PDB file of C-alpha atoms in Angstrom:
ATOM      1  CA  THR A   1      -0.035   0.064   0.012  1.00  0.00           C
ATOM      2  CA  PRO A   2       1.645   3.396  -1.050  1.00  0.00           C
ATOM      3  CA  ALA A   3       2.164   5.904   1.797  1.00  0.00           C
ATOM      4  CA  THR A   4       2.028   9.478   1.419  1.00  0.00           C
ATOM      5  CA  GLU A   5       3.645  12.192   3.544  1.00  0.00           C
ATOM      6  CA  GLU A   6       3.004  12.039   7.505  1.00  0.00           C
ATOM      7  CA  GLY A   7       1.831   8.077   7.087  1.00  0.00           C
ATOM      8  CA  VAL A   8      -1.378   9.107   5.350  1.00  0.00           C
ATOM      9  CA  VAL A   9      -2.286   6.165   2.972  1.00  0.00           C
ATOM     10  CA  GLU A  10      -3.905   6.643  -0.371  1.00  0.00           C
ATOM     11  CA  ASP A  11      -5.072   2.982  -0.929  1.00  0.00           C
ATOM     12  CA  ASN A  12      -7.531   2.046   1.754  1.00  0.00           C
ATOM     13  CA  THR A  13      -9.119  -1.175   0.473  1.00  0.00           C
ATOM     14  CA  THR A  14     -11.399  -2.695   2.959  1.00  0.00           C
ATOM     15  CA  ASP A  15     -10.735  -6.320   2.477  1.00  0.00           C
ATOM     16  CA  GLN A  16     -12.663  -8.770   4.812  1.00  0.00           C
ATOM     17  CA  VAL A  17     -10.774  -9.563   8.045  1.00  0.00           C
ATOM     18  CA  LYS A  18      -9.851 -13.020   8.544  1.00  0.00           C
ATOM     19  CA  PRO A  19     -10.511 -14.931  11.712  1.00  0.00           C
ATOM     20  CA  GLU A  20      -6.812 -15.694  11.930  1.00  0.00           C
ATOM     21  CA  ASP A  21      -6.070 -11.932  12.126  1.00  0.00           C
ATOM     22  CA  VAL A  22      -8.117 -11.333  15.128  1.00  0.00           C
ATOM     23  CA  VAL A  23      -8.190 -14.652  17.226  1.00  0.00           C
ATOM     24  CA  VAL A  24      -7.930 -14.114  20.922  1.00  0.00           C
ATOM     25  CA  GLY A  25      -6.800 -17.442  22.463  1.00  0.00           C
ATOM     26  CA  GLU A  26      -7.898 -20.588  20.454  1.00  0.00           C
ATOM     27  CA  ASP A  27     -11.414 -20.232  19.912  1.00  0.00           C
ATOM     28  CA  LEU A  28     -12.000 -20.050  16.164  1.00  0.00           C
ATOM     29  CA  THR A  29     -15.690 -19.562  16.344  1.00  0.00           C
ATOM     30  CA  ALA A  30     -15.373 -16.506  18.400  1.00  0.00           C
ATOM     31  CA  ALA A  31     -12.441 -15.203  15.972  1.00  0.00           C
ATOM     32  CA  THR A  32     -14.864 -15.904  12.997  1.00  0.00           C
ATOM     33  CA  GLU A  33     -17.500 -13.705  14.663  1.00  0.00           C
ATOM     34  CA  ARG A  34     -15.102 -10.921  15.724  1.00  0.00           C
ATOM     35  CA  ALA A  35     -13.663 -10.876  12.099  1.00  0.00           C
ATOM     36  CA  ALA A  36     -17.235 -10.202  10.647  1.00  0.00           C
ATOM     37  CA  LYS A  37     -17.866  -7.502  13.242  1.00  0.00           C
ATOM     38  CA  VAL A  38     -14.315  -5.834  12.489  1.00  0.00           C
ATOM     39  CA  SER A  39     -14.944  -5.988   8.705  1.00  0.00           C
ATOM     40  CA  LYS A  40     -18.166  -4.240   9.447  1.00  0.00           C
ATOM     41  CA  VAL A  41     -16.499  -1.564  11.399  1.00  0.00           C
ATOM     42  CA  PHE A  42     -13.713  -0.991   8.756  1.00  0.00           C
ATOM     43  CA  ALA A  43     -16.332  -0.793   5.947  1.00  0.00           C
ATOM     44  CA  ARG A  44     -18.276   1.824   7.823  1.00  0.00           C
ATOM     45  CA  ALA A  45     -14.924   3.799   8.610  1.00  0.00           C
ATOM     46  CA  ALA A  46     -14.113   3.602   4.813  1.00  0.00           C
ATOM     47  CA  SER A  47     -17.546   5.041   3.815  1.00  0.00           C
ATOM     48  CA  VAL A  48     -16.963   8.439   5.732  1.00  0.00           C
ATOM     49  CA  LYS A  49     -13.287   8.673   4.702  1.00  0.00           C
ATOM     50  CA  GLY A  50     -12.536  12.339   4.421  1.00  0.00           C
ATOM     51  CA  THR A  51     -15.150  13.753   6.596  1.00  0.00           C
ATOM     52  CA  ARG A  52     -13.839  17.000   8.249  1.00  0.00           C
ATOM     53  CA  TYR A  53     -12.762  17.180  11.874  1.00  0.00           C
ATOM     54  CA  ARG A  54     -15.244  18.801  14.148  1.00  0.00           C
ATOM     55  CA  ARG A  55     -14.784  19.183  17.848  1.00  0.00           C
ATOM     56  CA  GLY A  56     -17.756  17.364  19.544  1.00  0.00           C
ATOM     57  CA  GLY A  57     -18.690  15.860  16.243  1.00  0.00           C
ATOM     58  CA  VAL A  58     -20.647  12.437  16.195  1.00  0.00           C
ATOM     59  CA  THR A  59     -22.036  12.328  12.693  1.00  0.00           C
ATOM     60  CA  PRO A  60     -20.687  12.300   9.007  1.00  0.00           C
ATOM     61  CA  LYS A  61     -21.285  16.251   8.894  1.00  0.00           C
ATOM     62  CA  GLY A  62     -18.001  15.924  11.114  1.00  0.00           C
ATOM     63  CA  PHE A  63     -16.178  13.733  13.591  1.00  0.00           C
ATOM     64  CA  ASP A  64     -13.982  14.190  16.502  1.00  0.00           C
ATOM     65  CA  CYS A  65     -11.853  11.219  17.434  1.00  0.00           C
ATOM     66  CA  SER A  66     -14.149   9.544  20.098  1.00  0.00           C
ATOM     67  CA  GLY A  67     -17.169  10.611  17.939  1.00  0.00           C
ATOM     68  CA  PHE A  68     -15.823   8.723  15.023  1.00  0.00           C
ATOM     69  CA  VAL A  69     -15.103   5.443  17.123  1.00  0.00           C
ATOM     70  CA  LEU A  70     -18.800   5.577  18.401  1.00  0.00           C
ATOM     71  CA  TYR A  71     -20.103   5.923  14.701  1.00  0.00           C
ATOM     72  CA  ALA A  72     -17.916   3.166  13.435  1.00  0.00           C
ATOM     73  CA  MET A  73     -18.744   0.585  16.054  1.00  0.00           C
ATOM     74  CA  LYS A  74     -22.319   1.438  16.504  1.00  0.00           C
ATOM     75  CA  PRO A  75     -23.610  -1.133  13.691  1.00  0.00           C
ATOM     76  CA  VAL A  76     -22.029  -4.043  15.504  1.00  0.00           C
ATOM     77  CA  GLY A  77     -23.426  -3.175  18.735  1.00  0.00           C
ATOM     78  CA  ILE A  78     -20.415  -1.814  20.588  1.00  0.00           C
ATOM     79  CA  THR A  79     -20.836   1.326  22.763  1.00  0.00           C
ATOM     80  CA  PHE A  80     -18.769   3.318  24.929  1.00  0.00           C
ATOM     81  CA  GLY A  81     -18.851   6.727  26.936  1.00  0.00           C
ATOM     82  CA  ARG A  82     -18.375   9.724  24.701  1.00  0.00           C
ATOM     83  CA  THR A  83     -14.551  10.653  25.328  1.00  0.00           C
ATOM     84  CA  SER A  84     -11.373   8.943  24.551  1.00  0.00           C
ATOM     85  CA  ARG A  85     -10.903   8.850  28.314  1.00  0.00           C
ATOM     86  CA  ASP A  86     -14.280   7.159  28.869  1.00  0.00           C
ATOM     87  CA  MET A  87     -13.234   4.606  26.217  1.00  0.00           C
ATOM     88  CA  ARG A  88      -9.815   4.044  27.812  1.00  0.00           C
ATOM     89  CA  ARG A  89     -11.652   3.226  31.238  1.00  0.00           C
ATOM     90  CA  GLU A  90     -14.230   1.024  29.680  1.00  0.00           C
ATOM     91  CA  THR A  91     -11.925  -1.191  27.568  1.00  0.00           C
ATOM     92  CA  PRO A  92      -9.488  -4.034  28.968  1.00  0.00           C
ATOM     93  CA  LYS A  93      -6.111  -2.476  28.761  1.00  0.00           C
ATOM     94  CA  ILE A  94      -3.732  -4.257  26.349  1.00  0.00           C
ATOM     95  CA  THR A  95      -0.148  -3.824  25.500  1.00  0.00           C
ATOM     96  CA  LYS A  96       0.479  -2.502  22.278  1.00  0.00           C
ATOM     97  CA  GLU A  97       2.067  -5.890  20.983  1.00  0.00           C
ATOM     98  CA  GLU A  98      -1.365  -7.567  21.729  1.00  0.00           C
ATOM     99  CA  VAL A  99      -3.324  -5.041  19.649  1.00  0.00           C
ATOM    100  CA  LEU A 100      -5.617  -6.762  17.073  1.00  0.00           C
ATOM    101  CA  PRO A 101      -7.535  -5.396  14.148  1.00  0.00           C
ATOM    102  CA  GLY A 102     -10.668  -3.631  15.649  1.00  0.00           C
ATOM    103  CA  ASP A 103      -8.939  -2.948  18.799  1.00  0.00           C
ATOM    104  CA  LEU A 104      -8.667   0.633  20.113  1.00  0.00           C
ATOM    105  CA  VAL A 105      -5.392   2.411  20.406  1.00  0.00           C
ATOM    106  CA  PHE A 106      -4.858   5.312  22.785  1.00  0.00           C
ATOM    107  CA  PHE A 107      -2.383   8.168  22.671  1.00  0.00           C
ATOM    108  CA  HIS A 108      -1.309  10.215  25.898  1.00  0.00           C
ATOM    109  CA  ASN A 109       0.708  13.172  26.598  1.00  0.00           C
ATOM    110  CA  LYS A 110       4.041  13.026  28.874  1.00  0.00           C
ATOM    111  CA  LYS A 111       1.601  13.552  31.824  1.00  0.00           C
ATOM    112  CA  GLY A 112      -0.379  10.352  30.961  1.00  0.00           C
ATOM    113  CA  THR A 113      -3.433  12.026  30.011  1.00  0.00           C
ATOM    114  CA  VAL A 114      -5.262  10.328  27.061  1.00  0.00           C
ATOM    115  CA  TYR A 115      -6.074  12.891  24.461  1.00  0.00           C
ATOM    116  CA  HIS A 116      -6.742  10.625  21.310  1.00  0.00           C
ATOM    117  CA  VAL A 117      -8.276   7.464  20.273  1.00  0.00           C
ATOM    118  CA  ALA A 118      -8.222   5.349  17.154  1.00  0.00           C
ATOM    119  CA  ILE A 119      -9.346   2.163  15.692  1.00  0.00           C
ATOM    120  CA  TYR A 120      -6.386  -0.343  14.936  1.00  0.00           C
ATOM    121  CA  ALA A 121      -6.513  -1.791  11.500  1.00  0.00           C
ATOM    122  CA  GLY A 122      -3.460  -4.191  11.625  1.00  0.00           C
ATOM    123  CA  ASN A 123      -0.040  -3.787  10.134  1.00  0.00           C
ATOM    124  CA  GLY A 124       0.596  -0.591  12.137  1.00  0.00           C
ATOM    125  CA  MET A 125      -2.392   1.280  10.541  1.00  0.00           C
ATOM    126  CA  MET A 126      -5.574   2.691  12.140  1.00  0.00           C
ATOM    127  CA  TRP A 127      -8.545   4.752  11.183  1.00  0.00           C
ATOM    128  CA  GLU A 128      -8.677   8.140  12.922  1.00  0.00           C
ATOM    129  CA  ALA A 129     -10.401  11.588  13.175  1.00  0.00           C
ATOM    130  CA  ASN A 130      -7.391  13.681  12.704  1.00  0.00           C
ATOM    131  CA  SER A 131      -7.751  17.185  14.163  1.00  0.00           C
ATOM    132  CA  LYS A 132      -4.746  18.621  12.027  1.00  0.00           C
ATOM    133  CA  GLY A 133      -6.944  19.733   9.062  1.00  0.00           C
ATOM    134  CA  LYS A 134      -6.841  16.306   7.597  1.00  0.00           C
ATOM    135  CA  GLY A 135     -10.187  14.932   8.816  1.00  0.00           C
ATOM    136  CA  LEU A 136     -10.934  11.388   8.979  1.00  0.00           C
ATOM    137  CA  LEU A 137      -8.228   9.064   7.431  1.00  0.00           C
ATOM    138  CA  PHE A 138      -6.405   5.717   7.369  1.00  0.00           C
ATOM    139  CA  SER A 139      -2.885   6.356   8.694  1.00  0.00           C
ATOM    140  CA  SER A 140       0.088   5.073  10.478  1.00  0.00           C
ATOM    141  CA  ILE A 141      -0.036   4.660  14.253  1.00  0.00           C
ATOM    142  CA  TYR A 142       3.292   6.433  14.251  1.00  0.00           C
ATOM    143  CA  SER A 143       2.031   9.613  12.547  1.00  0.00           C
ATOM    144  CA  VAL A 144       0.282  10.937  15.813  1.00  0.00           C
ATOM    145  CA  ASN A 145       2.568  13.101  18.333  1.00  0.00           C
ATOM    146  CA  GLY A 146       2.225  11.192  21.362  1.00  0.00           C
ATOM    147  CA  LEU A 147       2.724   7.953  23.219  1.00  0.00           C
ATOM    148  CA  MET A 148       0.837   4.888  22.672  1.00  0.00           C
ATOM    149  CA  PRO A 149       1.840   2.676  25.249  1.00  0.00           C
ATOM    150  CA  TYR A 150      -1.240   0.343  25.188  1.00  0.00           C
ATOM    151  CA  GLY A 151      -4.614  -0.316  23.463  1.00  0.00           C
ATOM    152  CA  GLY A 152      -8.023  -1.420  24.488  1.00  0.00           C
ATOM    153  CA  ARG A 153      -9.598  -4.870  23.713  1.00  0.00           C
ATOM    154  CA  VAL A 154     -12.726  -4.454  22.045  1.00  0.00           C
TER     155      VAL A 154
END
């Protein structure tokens, strides 16, 4: 997939997620169900790519980071509190090495305050609502200024 400046990716095809990409433990049935849900989340994310950033936004008229996560997860019945901090508190904490496609990734400042959330897409990529004038995009987890020491299992 060709990358452009600052980790933004031009080609963001939404291939179906395979169960082996999202298996937790050895339960292939649960992995198959999770893969179907994650595929729906990614398809919904791709359908609003390019939507402008809007602080407090929760609709295709404009999203902030947590509003986008809520929007993308809603069709599969996953809900959270409104903010990235709420989402961090409501998801089981996992290390960045344990993050699977469909999990959340959190970014925090040097004081440890969570200020950004995105949906991990696999291979070091994520779906995020970016406040730096880029809107909703598919980008590298390394394109955000901040620390990503952990994720949240969804």
